[in-house]
Amino acid sequence: MQATAFSPHDHSHCISSAIDHAQNLCTERGVRLTPVRQRVLELVWRSHQPIGAYELLAALAKEGFNSAPPTVYRALEFLGEQGLLHKLDSLNAYVGCCNPDTPHQGHFLLCEACNKAQELESQYINLALKLSADQHGFEIQRHTIEIIGTCKECLEKPNLLEPTL
Amino acid sequence: MQATAFSPHDHSHCISSAIDHAQNLCTERGVRLTPVRQRVLELVWRSHQPIGAYELLAALAKEGFNSAPPTVYRALEFLGEQGLLHKLDSLNAYVGCCNPDTPHQGHFLLCEACNKAQELESQYINLALKLSADQHGFEIQRHTIEIIGTCKECLEKPNLLEPTL
DNA sequence: GATGTTATGTTATATTATAACAACTGTCAA
DNA sequence: TTGACAGTTGTTATAATATAACATAACATC
């Protein structure tokens, strides 16, 4: 199986690749990846664990950035519009998008043991959503698809899930 | 097609049926559907439009119920535990469950034109979620599945969607 | 009617997000 | 080179959603 957020990997590569990608994409689109926007994106990518707006705010504050809520919410709004991150509604938290070139909402696996999020783009799910909507004559604009549970790596550490008494 | 939240129907029947069902179910389970809990459930069922906690609170206040946030959040917690309602994470709002006998999270169609929610129990979606999770060795505990768009009835009123200039 | 459990009341506060307006920055044409 | 505009950021305040903590009341049952 391919690498996922859950499996061990060189995460610094994820970060640098995401930032490079974002820079190129913003240049192409003629929009500005300003310092605060880039820094927010880097912070979001600091791990595969979705991060909350106020946690971002605290991190920015430590680094001398302006630290009022609108600062971070504006950056999140911009990054969201550019498809560079997703909001996870069930967590009120934000996670980087690996595939920002084409607009999409994505489907997410959220592990409650390690708190990491893995984005999927499942054609099974897309088809199932389409079929269900069609059955009701419903036209889909967007969706929130979050699958919550335990990832493979955490399942393989049973001692953490079922501590000995 | 069967009746849905979106199509015209005798809604008073939805309400009374939901309350009857809830009363029976609570009796069977030996839990108490106290006045405030029942009233919250009735308010949630007042329409098929999901309702927010503070809107419930305001309605309770008008009727002389205690009106501090914990009152309504406790009722919502109880009703959620009993499977009598669902929270919609993308809206921070609550909607009654038609099928509270068996525990489930459900899938929702949310119409942005009429703001109504229709719960689905699509085996297509369940299967697609399972397949996607299995591919990653992921064990599902629960999920948030919200399909946002425009319902059949609202699509059939094109003047509302594309106002004449 | 004493006791334990469940439910509610009450006050305060935490968490998440936006409104509104002022000030600054970059761009580009006149 | 400046002035006009669009876009971005700063700042203050507040809205909207949700929970913590502790006191009191109601109910069950022995």
mmCIF file of C-alpha atoms (C1' of nucleotides) in Angstrom:
data_model
loop_
_atom_site.group_PDB
_atom_site.id
_atom_site.type_symbol
_atom_site.label_atom_id
_atom_site.label_comp_id
_atom_site.label_asym_id
_atom_site.label_seq_id
_atom_site.Cartn_x
_atom_site.Cartn_y
_atom_site.Cartn_z
ATOM 1 C CA MET A 1 0.000 0.000 0.000
ATOM 2 C CA GLN A 2 1.082 3.555 -0.627
ATOM 3 C CA ALA A 3 2.299 5.868 2.120
ATOM 4 C CA THR A 4 -0.385 7.605 4.145
ATOM 5 C CA ALA A 5 -0.542 10.127 6.928
ATOM 6 C CA PHE A 6 -0.734 7.177 9.310
ATOM 7 C CA SER A 7 2.376 5.298 8.212
ATOM 8 C CA PRO A 8 5.932 6.371 9.035
ATOM 9 C CA HIS A 9 7.471 8.634 6.404
ATOM 10 C CA ASP A 10 9.808 11.551 5.917
ATOM 11 C CA HIS A 11 7.399 14.265 6.915
ATOM 12 C CA SER A 12 9.750 17.142 6.120
ATOM 13 C CA HIS A 13 9.250 16.124 2.531
ATOM 14 C CA CYS A 14 5.471 16.541 2.907
ATOM 15 C CA ILE A 15 5.978 20.060 4.209
ATOM 16 C CA SER A 16 8.464 21.270 1.636
ATOM 17 C CA SER A 17 6.543 19.677 -1.185
ATOM 18 C CA ALA A 18 3.297 21.272 -0.024
ATOM 19 C CA ILE A 19 4.887 24.711 0.220
ATOM 20 C CA ASP A 20 6.613 24.428 -3.152
ATOM 21 C CA HIS A 21 3.378 23.300 -4.668
ATOM 22 C CA ALA A 22 1.487 26.167 -3.071
ATOM 23 C CA GLN A 23 4.006 28.745 -4.241
ATOM 24 C CA ASN A 24 3.827 27.537 -7.834
ATOM 25 C CA LEU A 25 0.093 27.339 -7.770
ATOM 26 C CA CYS A 26 -0.327 30.856 -6.363
ATOM 27 C CA THR A 27 2.092 32.265 -8.922
ATOM 28 C CA GLU A 28 0.190 30.569 -11.739
ATOM 29 C CA ARG A 29 -3.084 31.912 -10.442
ATOM 30 C CA GLY A 30 -1.777 35.413 -9.826
ATOM 31 C CA VAL A 31 -2.654 35.363 -6.129
ATOM 32 C CA ARG A 32 -0.286 36.216 -3.287
ATOM 33 C CA LEU A 33 1.055 33.668 -0.848
ATOM 34 C CA THR A 34 1.965 36.344 1.696
ATOM 35 C CA PRO A 35 4.224 35.604 4.687
ATOM 36 C CA VAL A 36 1.385 35.025 7.106
ATOM 37 C CA ARG A 37 -0.479 32.833 4.616
ATOM 38 C CA GLN A 38 2.588 30.749 3.912
ATOM 39 C CA ARG A 39 3.372 30.452 7.607
ATOM 40 C CA VAL A 40 -0.155 29.283 8.372
ATOM 41 C CA LEU A 41 0.143 26.712 5.621
ATOM 42 C CA GLU A 42 3.462 25.516 7.050
ATOM 43 C CA LEU A 43 1.930 25.257 10.509
ATOM 44 C CA VAL A 44 -1.014 23.302 9.169
ATOM 45 C CA TRP A 45 1.452 20.960 7.521
ATOM 46 C CA ARG A 46 3.586 20.665 10.645
ATOM 47 C CA SER A 47 1.922 17.320 11.160
ATOM 48 C CA HIS A 48 -0.862 15.219 9.763
ATOM 49 C CA GLN A 49 -2.911 16.024 12.820
ATOM 50 C CA PRO A 50 -5.566 18.602 11.992
ATOM 51 C CA ILE A 51 -4.934 21.852 13.838
ATOM 52 C CA GLY A 52 -7.421 24.342 15.268
ATOM 53 C CA ALA A 53 -7.556 28.025 14.428
ATOM 54 C CA TYR A 54 -6.594 29.148 17.909
ATOM 55 C CA GLU A 55 -3.693 26.767 18.069
ATOM 56 C CA LEU A 56 -2.440 28.312 14.847
ATOM 57 C CA LEU A 57 -2.980 31.718 16.352
ATOM 58 C CA ALA A 58 -0.858 30.844 19.385
ATOM 59 C CA ALA A 59 1.921 29.559 17.153
ATOM 60 C CA LEU A 60 1.856 32.742 15.078
ATOM 61 C CA ALA A 61 1.931 34.851 18.225
ATOM 62 C CA LYS A 62 5.070 33.068 19.432
ATOM 63 C CA GLU A 63 6.750 33.946 16.186
ATOM 64 C CA GLY A 64 5.918 37.617 16.361
ATOM 65 C CA PHE A 65 3.137 37.597 13.817
ATOM 66 C CA ASN A 66 0.040 39.583 14.427
ATOM 67 C CA SER A 67 -2.165 37.490 16.637
ATOM 68 C CA ALA A 68 -5.782 38.411 16.473
ATOM 69 C CA PRO A 69 -8.347 35.887 15.277
ATOM 70 C CA PRO A 70 -9.074 37.597 11.948
ATOM 71 C CA THR A 71 -5.459 37.135 10.934
ATOM 72 C CA VAL A 72 -5.631 33.388 11.070
ATOM 73 C CA TYR A 73 -9.185 33.082 9.826
ATOM 74 C CA ARG A 74 -8.333 35.216 6.806
ATOM 75 C CA ALA A 75 -5.334 33.070 6.040
ATOM 76 C CA LEU A 76 -7.435 29.926 6.443
ATOM 77 C CA GLU A 77 -10.102 31.381 4.187
ATOM 78 C CA PHE A 78 -7.548 32.192 1.496
ATOM 79 C CA LEU A 79 -5.881 28.799 1.724
ATOM 80 C CA GLY A 80 -9.240 27.091 1.647
ATOM 81 C CA GLU A 81 -10.324 29.031 -1.435
ATOM 82 C CA GLN A 82 -7.097 28.044 -3.143
ATOM 83 C CA GLY A 83 -7.720 24.409 -2.261
ATOM 84 C CA LEU A 84 -4.551 24.252 -0.165
ATOM 85 C CA LEU A 85 -6.287 22.968 2.926
ATOM 86 C CA HIS A 86 -9.549 21.481 4.121
ATOM 87 C CA LYS A 87 -11.623 22.127 7.184
ATOM 88 C CA LEU A 88 -12.786 19.075 9.106
ATOM 89 C CA ASP A 89 -16.237 19.944 10.407
ATOM 90 C CA SER A 90 -16.342 17.198 12.984
ATOM 91 C CA LEU A 91 -13.189 18.574 14.617
ATOM 92 C CA ASN A 92 -13.318 22.290 13.834
ATOM 93 C CA ALA A 93 -9.761 21.857 12.624
ATOM 94 C CA TYR A 94 -7.774 22.260 9.463
ATOM 95 C CA VAL A 95 -5.534 19.942 7.495
ATOM 96 C CA GLY A 96 -3.342 20.407 4.439
ATOM 97 C CA CYS A 97 -4.492 19.173 1.062
ATOM 98 C CA CYS A 98 -2.082 17.015 -0.925
ATOM 99 C CA ASN A 99 -3.821 17.611 -4.207
ATOM 100 C CA PRO A 100 -4.701 21.302 -4.489
ATOM 101 C CA ASP A 101 -4.671 21.459 -8.285
ATOM 102 C CA THR A 102 -8.226 20.380 -8.809
ATOM 103 C CA PRO A 103 -11.109 21.637 -6.666
ATOM 104 C CA HIS A 104 -12.642 18.944 -4.487
ATOM 105 C CA GLN A 105 -13.860 18.382 -0.958
ATOM 106 C CA GLY A 106 -12.256 15.077 -0.309
ATOM 107 C CA HIS A 107 -13.075 12.261 2.056
ATOM 108 C CA PHE A 108 -11.209 11.815 5.298
ATOM 109 C CA LEU A 109 -10.133 9.027 7.590
ATOM 110 C CA LEU A 110 -9.689 10.432 11.110
ATOM 111 C CA CYS A 111 -7.891 8.257 13.641
ATOM 112 C CA GLU A 112 -8.953 8.886 17.218
ATOM 113 C CA ALA A 113 -5.886 7.139 18.600
ATOM 114 C CA CYS A 114 -3.167 9.163 16.835
ATOM 115 C CA ASN A 115 -5.391 12.079 15.790
ATOM 116 C CA LYS A 116 -4.070 12.044 12.259
ATOM 117 C CA ALA A 117 -6.166 12.656 9.164
ATOM 118 C CA GLN A 118 -5.755 10.978 5.810
ATOM 119 C CA GLU A 119 -7.513 12.400 2.800
ATOM 120 C CA LEU A 120 -8.987 9.936 0.322
ATOM 121 C CA GLU A 121 -10.390 10.447 -3.106
ATOM 122 C CA SER A 122 -12.517 7.350 -3.346
ATOM 123 C CA GLN A 123 -14.434 6.813 -6.537
ATOM 124 C CA TYR A 124 -16.533 4.286 -4.638
ATOM 125 C CA ILE A 125 -17.653 6.995 -2.270
ATOM 126 C CA ASN A 126 -18.176 9.554 -5.009
ATOM 127 C CA LEU A 127 -20.304 7.098 -6.928
ATOM 128 C CA ALA A 128 -22.307 6.099 -3.868
ATOM 129 C CA LEU A 129 -22.989 9.734 -3.000
ATOM 130 C CA LYS A 130 -24.034 10.443 -6.570
ATOM 131 C CA LEU A 131 -26.340 7.422 -6.670
ATOM 132 C CA SER A 132 -27.979 8.306 -3.372
ATOM 133 C CA ALA A 133 -28.469 11.922 -4.376
ATOM 134 C CA ASP A 134 -29.825 10.957 -7.786
ATOM 135 C CA GLN A 135 -32.377 8.649 -6.195
ATOM 136 C CA HIS A 136 -33.823 11.723 -4.502
ATOM 137 C CA GLY A 137 -33.389 14.095 -7.432
ATOM 138 C CA PHE A 138 -30.892 15.976 -5.289
ATOM 139 C CA GLU A 139 -28.146 18.072 -6.868
ATOM 140 C CA ILE A 140 -24.859 17.905 -4.972
ATOM 141 C CA GLN A 141 -22.873 21.107 -4.476
ATOM 142 C CA ARG A 142 -20.389 19.886 -1.929
ATOM 143 C CA HIS A 143 -20.082 17.473 0.959
ATOM 144 C CA THR A 144 -18.570 16.679 4.311
ATOM 145 C CA ILE A 145 -17.350 13.091 4.495
ATOM 146 C CA GLU A 146 -15.425 12.189 7.648
ATOM 147 C CA ILE A 147 -14.829 8.603 8.676
ATOM 148 C CA ILE A 148 -13.793 8.395 12.307
ATOM 149 C CA GLY A 149 -12.140 5.377 13.861
ATOM 150 C CA THR A 150 -8.763 3.754 14.297
ATOM 151 C CA CYS A 151 -6.024 3.544 11.712
ATOM 152 C CA LYS A 152 -4.084 0.412 10.790
ATOM 153 C CA GLU A 153 -0.933 1.508 12.611
ATOM 154 C CA CYS A 154 -2.801 2.191 15.848
ATOM 155 C CA LEU A 155 -4.749 -1.071 15.571
ATOM 156 C CA GLU A 156 -1.428 -2.875 15.455
ATOM 157 C CA LYS A 157 -0.519 -1.514 18.883
ATOM 158 C CA PRO A 158 -3.230 -3.341 20.841
ATOM 159 C CA ASN A 159 -1.662 -2.556 24.179
ATOM 160 C CA LEU A 160 -2.538 1.092 23.665
ATOM 161 C CA LEU A 161 -6.157 0.315 22.941
ATOM 162 C CA GLU A 162 -6.721 -2.310 25.597
ATOM 163 C CA PRO A 163 -4.448 -1.440 28.473
ATOM 164 C CA THR A 164 -3.719 -4.309 30.845
ATOM 165 C CA LEU A 165 -5.482 -4.080 34.180
ATOM 166 C CA MET B 1 -40.707 7.872 -4.557
ATOM 167 C CA GLN B 2 -41.455 7.852 -0.870
ATOM 168 C CA ALA B 3 -42.162 10.992 1.140
ATOM 169 C CA THR B 4 -39.125 12.915 2.332
ATOM 170 C CA ALA B 5 -38.429 15.990 4.396
ATOM 171 C CA PHE B 6 -38.345 17.916 1.141
ATOM 172 C CA SER B 7 -41.731 16.917 -0.243
ATOM 173 C CA PRO B 8 -45.050 18.240 1.057
ATOM 174 C CA HIS B 9 -46.561 16.107 3.791
ATOM 175 C CA ASP B 10 -48.581 16.253 6.979
ATOM 176 C CA HIS B 11 -45.807 17.323 9.274
ATOM 177 C CA SER B 12 -47.892 17.183 12.447
ATOM 178 C CA HIS B 13 -47.829 13.437 11.913
ATOM 179 C CA CYS B 14 -44.005 13.481 11.883
ATOM 180 C CA ILE B 15 -43.998 15.289 15.216
ATOM 181 C CA SER B 16 -46.562 13.160 17.026
ATOM 182 C CA SER B 17 -45.091 9.969 15.668
ATOM 183 C CA ALA B 18 -41.589 10.982 16.755
ATOM 184 C CA ILE B 19 -42.759 11.855 20.259
ATOM 185 C CA ASP B 20 -44.796 8.665 20.633
ATOM 186 C CA HIS B 21 -41.877 6.663 19.412
ATOM 187 C CA ALA B 22 -39.527 8.416 21.806
ATOM 188 C CA GLN B 23 -41.826 7.873 24.768
ATOM 189 C CA ASN B 24 -42.130 4.159 24.077
ATOM 190 C CA LEU B 25 -38.451 3.794 23.487
ATOM 191 C CA CYS B 26 -37.507 5.595 26.701
ATOM 192 C CA THR B 27 -39.966 3.500 28.699
ATOM 193 C CA GLU B 28 -38.546 0.285 27.238
ATOM 194 C CA ARG B 29 -35.024 1.409 28.051
ATOM 195 C CA GLY B 30 -35.859 2.622 31.546
ATOM 196 C CA VAL B 31 -34.666 6.160 30.892
ATOM 197 C CA ARG B 32 -36.642 9.320 31.542
ATOM 198 C CA LEU B 33 -38.043 11.542 28.838
ATOM 199 C CA THR B 34 -38.431 14.480 31.214
ATOM 200 C CA PRO B 35 -40.459 17.572 30.268
ATOM 201 C CA VAL B 36 -37.477 19.581 29.084
ATOM 202 C CA ARG B 37 -36.117 16.649 27.100
ATOM 203 C CA GLN B 38 -39.452 16.012 25.456
ATOM 204 C CA ARG B 39 -39.939 19.699 24.715
ATOM 205 C CA VAL B 40 -36.491 19.925 23.101
ATOM 206 C CA LEU B 41 -37.333 16.919 20.984
ATOM 207 C CA GLU B 42 -40.620 18.518 19.926
ATOM 208 C CA LEU B 43 -38.830 21.740 19.048
ATOM 209 C CA VAL B 44 -36.259 19.847 17.014
ATOM 210 C CA TRP B 45 -39.109 18.189 15.189
ATOM 211 C CA ARG B 46 -40.983 21.451 14.662
ATOM 212 C CA SER B 47 -39.659 21.353 11.129
ATOM 213 C CA HIS B 48 -37.274 19.386 8.978
ATOM 214 C CA GLN B 49 -34.862 22.303 9.129
ATOM 215 C CA PRO B 50 -32.044 21.538 11.540
ATOM 216 C CA ILE B 51 -32.132 23.853 14.552
ATOM 217 C CA GLY B 52 -29.264 25.338 16.536
ATOM 218 C CA ALA B 53 -28.780 24.962 20.289
ATOM 219 C CA TYR B 54 -29.271 28.648 20.981
ATOM 220 C CA GLU B 55 -32.413 28.798 18.910
ATOM 221 C CA LEU B 56 -33.762 25.946 21.026
ATOM 222 C CA LEU B 57 -32.700 27.815 24.108
ATOM 223 C CA ALA B 58 -34.620 30.922 23.042
ATOM 224 C CA ALA B 59 -37.721 28.841 22.358
ATOM 225 C CA LEU B 60 -37.472 27.194 25.779
ATOM 226 C CA ALA B 61 -37.035 30.581 27.429
ATOM 227 C CA LYS B 62 -40.245 31.900 25.826
ATOM 228 C CA GLU B 63 -42.109 28.963 27.308
ATOM 229 C CA GLY B 64 -40.834 29.511 30.818
ATOM 230 C CA PHE B 65 -38.319 26.706 30.861
ATOM 231 C CA ASN B 66 -34.963 27.252 32.405
ATOM 232 C CA SER B 67 -32.830 28.911 29.812
ATOM 233 C CA ALA B 68 -29.148 28.509 30.406
ATOM 234 C CA PRO B 69 -26.991 26.729 27.841
ATOM 235 C CA PRO B 70 -26.385 23.606 29.923
ATOM 236 C CA THR B 71 -30.126 22.929 29.969
ATOM 237 C CA VAL B 72 -30.376 22.563 26.235
ATOM 238 C CA TYR B 73 -26.993 20.912 25.759
ATOM 239 C CA ARG B 74 -27.866 18.306 28.359
ATOM 240 C CA ALA B 75 -31.155 17.585 26.659
ATOM 241 C CA LEU B 76 -29.408 17.361 23.297
ATOM 242 C CA GLU B 77 -26.815 15.033 24.771
ATOM 243 C CA PHE B 78 -29.488 12.759 26.211
ATOM 244 C CA LEU B 79 -31.514 12.713 22.993
ATOM 245 C CA GLY B 80 -28.388 12.058 20.978
ATOM 246 C CA GLU B 81 -27.372 9.166 23.234
ATOM 247 C CA GLN B 82 -30.827 7.680 22.822
ATOM 248 C CA GLY B 83 -30.552 8.014 19.049
ATOM 249 C CA LEU B 84 -33.509 10.396 18.922
ATOM 250 C CA LEU B 85 -31.660 13.098 17.052
ATOM 251 C CA HIS B 86 -28.496 13.733 15.092
ATOM 252 C CA LYS B 87 -26.085 16.630 15.079
ATOM 253 C CA LEU B 88 -25.105 17.997 11.696
ATOM 254 C CA ASP B 89 -21.473 19.030 12.022
ATOM 255 C CA SER B 90 -21.430 21.198 8.941
ATOM 256 C CA LEU B 91 -24.247 23.323 10.369
ATOM 257 C CA ASN B 92 -23.794 23.028 14.132
ATOM 258 C CA ALA B 93 -27.445 22.154 14.225
ATOM 259 C CA TYR B 94 -29.667 19.286 15.273
ATOM 260 C CA VAL B 95 -32.330 17.276 13.498
ATOM 261 C CA GLY B 96 -34.717 14.566 14.600
ATOM 262 C CA CYS B 97 -34.021 10.953 13.744
ATOM 263 C CA CYS B 98 -36.838 8.960 12.119
ATOM 264 C CA ASN B 99 -35.353 5.624 13.018
ATOM 265 C CA PRO B 100 -34.091 5.728 16.601
ATOM 266 C CA ASP B 101 -34.460 2.014 17.296
ATOM 267 C CA THR B 102 -31.112 0.972 15.941
ATOM 268 C CA PRO B 103 -27.933 2.935 16.622
ATOM 269 C CA HIS B 104 -26.525 4.570 13.493
ATOM 270 C CA GLN B 105 -25.058 7.862 12.343
ATOM 271 C CA GLY B 106 -26.957 8.214 9.117
ATOM 272 C CA HIS B 107 -26.236 10.115 5.952
ATOM 273 C CA PHE B 108 -27.822 13.459 5.232
ATOM 274 C CA LEU B 109 -28.978 15.464 2.271
ATOM 275 C CA LEU B 110 -28.943 19.168 3.205
ATOM 276 C CA CYS B 111 -30.723 21.560 0.876
ATOM 277 C CA GLU B 112 -29.272 25.060 0.886
ATOM 278 C CA ALA B 113 -32.384 26.511 -0.727
ATOM 279 C CA CYS B 114 -35.006 25.349 1.780
ATOM 280 C CA ASN B 115 -32.581 24.454 4.600
ATOM 281 C CA LYS B 116 -34.218 21.115 5.186
ATOM 282 C CA ALA B 117 -32.372 17.924 6.014
ATOM 283 C CA GLN B 118 -33.263 14.435 4.873
ATOM 284 C CA GLU B 119 -31.650 11.458 6.514
ATOM 285 C CA LEU B 120 -30.689 8.539 4.306
ATOM 286 C CA GLU B 121 -29.561 5.082 5.129
ATOM 287 C CA SER B 122 -27.824 4.218 1.921
ATOM 288 C CA GLN B 123 -26.271 0.801 1.656
ATOM 289 C CA TYR B 124 -24.286 2.129 -1.306
ATOM 290 C CA ILE B 125 -22.667 4.700 0.936
ATOM 291 C CA ASN B 126 -22.145 2.259 3.788
ATOM 292 C CA LEU B 127 -20.482 -0.179 1.437
ATOM 293 C CA ALA B 128 -18.312 2.494 -0.166
ATOM 294 C CA LEU B 129 -17.177 3.745 3.238
ATOM 295 C CA LYS B 130 -16.393 0.207 4.333
ATOM 296 C CA LEU B 131 -14.435 -0.552 1.157
ATOM 297 C CA SER B 132 -12.424 2.641 1.427
ATOM 298 C CA ALA B 133 -11.664 2.077 5.075
ATOM 299 C CA ASP B 134 -10.735 -1.568 4.483
ATOM 300 C CA GLN B 135 -8.300 -0.574 1.752
ATOM 301 C CA HIS B 136 -6.383 1.333 4.416
ATOM 302 C CA GLY B 137 -6.847 -1.196 7.204
ATOM 303 C CA PHE B 138 -8.919 1.441 8.980
ATOM 304 C CA GLU B 139 -11.563 0.462 11.522
ATOM 305 C CA ILE B 140 -14.659 2.666 11.399
ATOM 306 C CA GLN B 141 -16.240 3.790 14.672
ATOM 307 C CA ARG B 142 -18.579 6.428 13.321
ATOM 308 C CA HIS B 143 -18.859 8.957 10.578
ATOM 309 C CA THR B 144 -20.114 12.340 9.464
ATOM 310 C CA ILE B 145 -21.684 12.185 6.019
ATOM 311 C CA GLU B 146 -23.389 15.369 4.866
ATOM 312 C CA ILE B 147 -24.276 15.982 1.242
ATOM 313 C CA ILE B 148 -24.991 19.643 0.632
ATOM 314 C CA GLY B 149 -26.819 20.948 -2.410
ATOM 315 C CA THR B 150 -30.311 21.527 -3.726
ATOM 316 C CA CYS B 151 -33.286 19.242 -3.306
ATOM 317 C CA LYS B 152 -35.626 18.123 -6.078
ATOM 318 C CA GLU B 153 -38.459 20.393 -4.958
ATOM 319 C CA CYS B 154 -36.240 23.483 -4.906
ATOM 320 C CA LEU B 155 -34.698 22.582 -8.273
ATOM 321 C CA GLU B 156 -38.202 22.572 -9.713
ATOM 322 C CA LYS B 157 -38.613 26.229 -8.761
ATOM 323 C CA PRO B 158 -35.945 27.611 -11.118
ATOM 324 C CA ASN B 159 -37.064 31.196 -10.647
ATOM 325 C CA LEU B 160 -35.837 31.070 -7.081
ATOM 326 C CA LEU B 161 -32.438 29.825 -8.108
ATOM 327 C CA GLU B 162 -31.888 31.995 -11.140
ATOM 328 C CA PRO B 163 -33.739 35.227 -10.512
ATOM 329 C CA THR B 164 -34.564 37.206 -13.623
ATOM 330 C CA LEU B 165 -32.430 40.267 -14.147
ATOM 331 C "C1'" DG C 1 -37.135 8.881 56.079
ATOM 332 C "C1'" DA C 2 -32.150 7.932 55.030
ATOM 333 C "C1'" DT C 3 -29.475 7.052 51.166
ATOM 334 C "C1'" DG C 4 -27.754 6.869 46.554
ATOM 335 C "C1'" DT C 5 -28.607 8.147 41.864
ATOM 336 C "C1'" DT C 6 -30.221 10.987 38.363
ATOM 337 C "C1'" DA C 7 -31.613 15.371 36.797
ATOM 338 C "C1'" DT C 8 -31.712 20.292 36.984
ATOM 339 C "C1'" DG C 9 -30.244 25.087 38.406
ATOM 340 C "C1'" DT C 10 -26.719 28.486 38.363
ATOM 341 C "C1'" DT C 11 -22.603 30.993 37.488
ATOM 342 C "C1'" DA C 12 -18.814 31.390 35.000
ATOM 343 C "C1'" DT C 13 -15.903 30.573 31.286
ATOM 344 C "C1'" DA C 14 -13.919 28.152 27.219
ATOM 345 C "C1'" DT C 15 -13.868 27.654 22.303
ATOM 346 C "C1'" DT C 16 -14.758 28.912 17.630
ATOM 347 C "C1'" DA C 17 -15.754 32.508 14.370
ATOM 348 C "C1'" DT C 18 -17.117 37.055 12.318
ATOM 349 C "C1'" DA C 19 -18.308 42.228 11.864
ATOM 350 C "C1'" DA C 20 -16.769 46.670 11.119
ATOM 351 C "C1'" DC C 21 -13.703 50.038 10.161
ATOM 352 C "C1'" DA C 22 -8.956 51.955 9.843
ATOM 353 C "C1'" DA C 23 -4.425 51.704 7.914
ATOM 354 C "C1'" DC C 24 -1.058 49.998 4.930
ATOM 355 C "C1'" DT C 25 0.984 47.952 0.461
ATOM 356 C "C1'" DG C 26 1.515 46.942 -4.190
ATOM 357 C "C1'" DT C 27 0.334 47.974 -8.998
ATOM 358 C "C1'" DC C 28 -0.292 50.503 -12.811
ATOM 359 C "C1'" DA C 29 -1.863 54.017 -15.559
ATOM 360 C "C1'" DA C 30 -2.238 59.094 -16.210
ATOM 361 C "C1'" DT D 1 5.588 60.418 -9.256
ATOM 362 C "C1'" DT D 2 1.578 60.581 -7.869
ATOM 363 C "C1'" DG D 3 -2.945 59.387 -7.359
ATOM 364 C "C1'" DA D 4 -6.338 55.987 -7.592
ATOM 365 C "C1'" DC D 5 -7.681 51.431 -6.899
ATOM 366 C "C1'" DA D 6 -7.579 46.644 -5.285
ATOM 367 C "C1'" DG D 7 -6.010 43.767 -2.108
ATOM 368 C "C1'" DT D 8 -4.146 42.874 2.371
ATOM 369 C "C1'" DT D 9 -3.431 43.524 7.183
ATOM 370 C "C1'" DG D 10 -4.261 45.777 11.850
ATOM 371 C "C1'" DT D 11 -7.396 46.547 15.522
ATOM 372 C "C1'" DT D 12 -11.307 46.436 18.476
ATOM 373 C "C1'" DA D 13 -15.283 44.461 19.572
ATOM 374 C "C1'" DT D 14 -18.615 40.985 19.629
ATOM 375 C "C1'" DA D 15 -21.260 36.898 17.972
ATOM 376 C "C1'" DA D 16 -22.053 32.046 18.116
ATOM 377 C "C1'" DT D 17 -21.257 27.572 19.963
ATOM 378 C "C1'" DA D 18 -20.177 24.683 23.881
ATOM 379 C "C1'" DT D 19 -18.514 23.077 28.531
ATOM 380 C "C1'" DA D 20 -16.716 23.161 33.568
ATOM 381 C "C1'" DA D 21 -17.805 23.185 38.175
ATOM 382 C "C1'" DC D 22 -20.485 23.067 41.911
ATOM 383 C "C1'" DA D 23 -25.071 23.532 44.299
ATOM 384 C "C1'" DT D 24 -29.775 21.946 44.700
ATOM 385 C "C1'" DA D 25 -33.774 19.234 43.728
ATOM 386 C "C1'" DA D 26 -36.389 15.080 42.400
ATOM 387 C "C1'" DC D 27 -36.844 10.287 42.234
ATOM 388 C "C1'" DA D 28 -36.180 5.470 43.588
ATOM 389 C "C1'" DT D 29 -35.839 2.008 46.866
ATOM 390 C "C1'" DC D 30 -34.712 -0.030 50.739
#
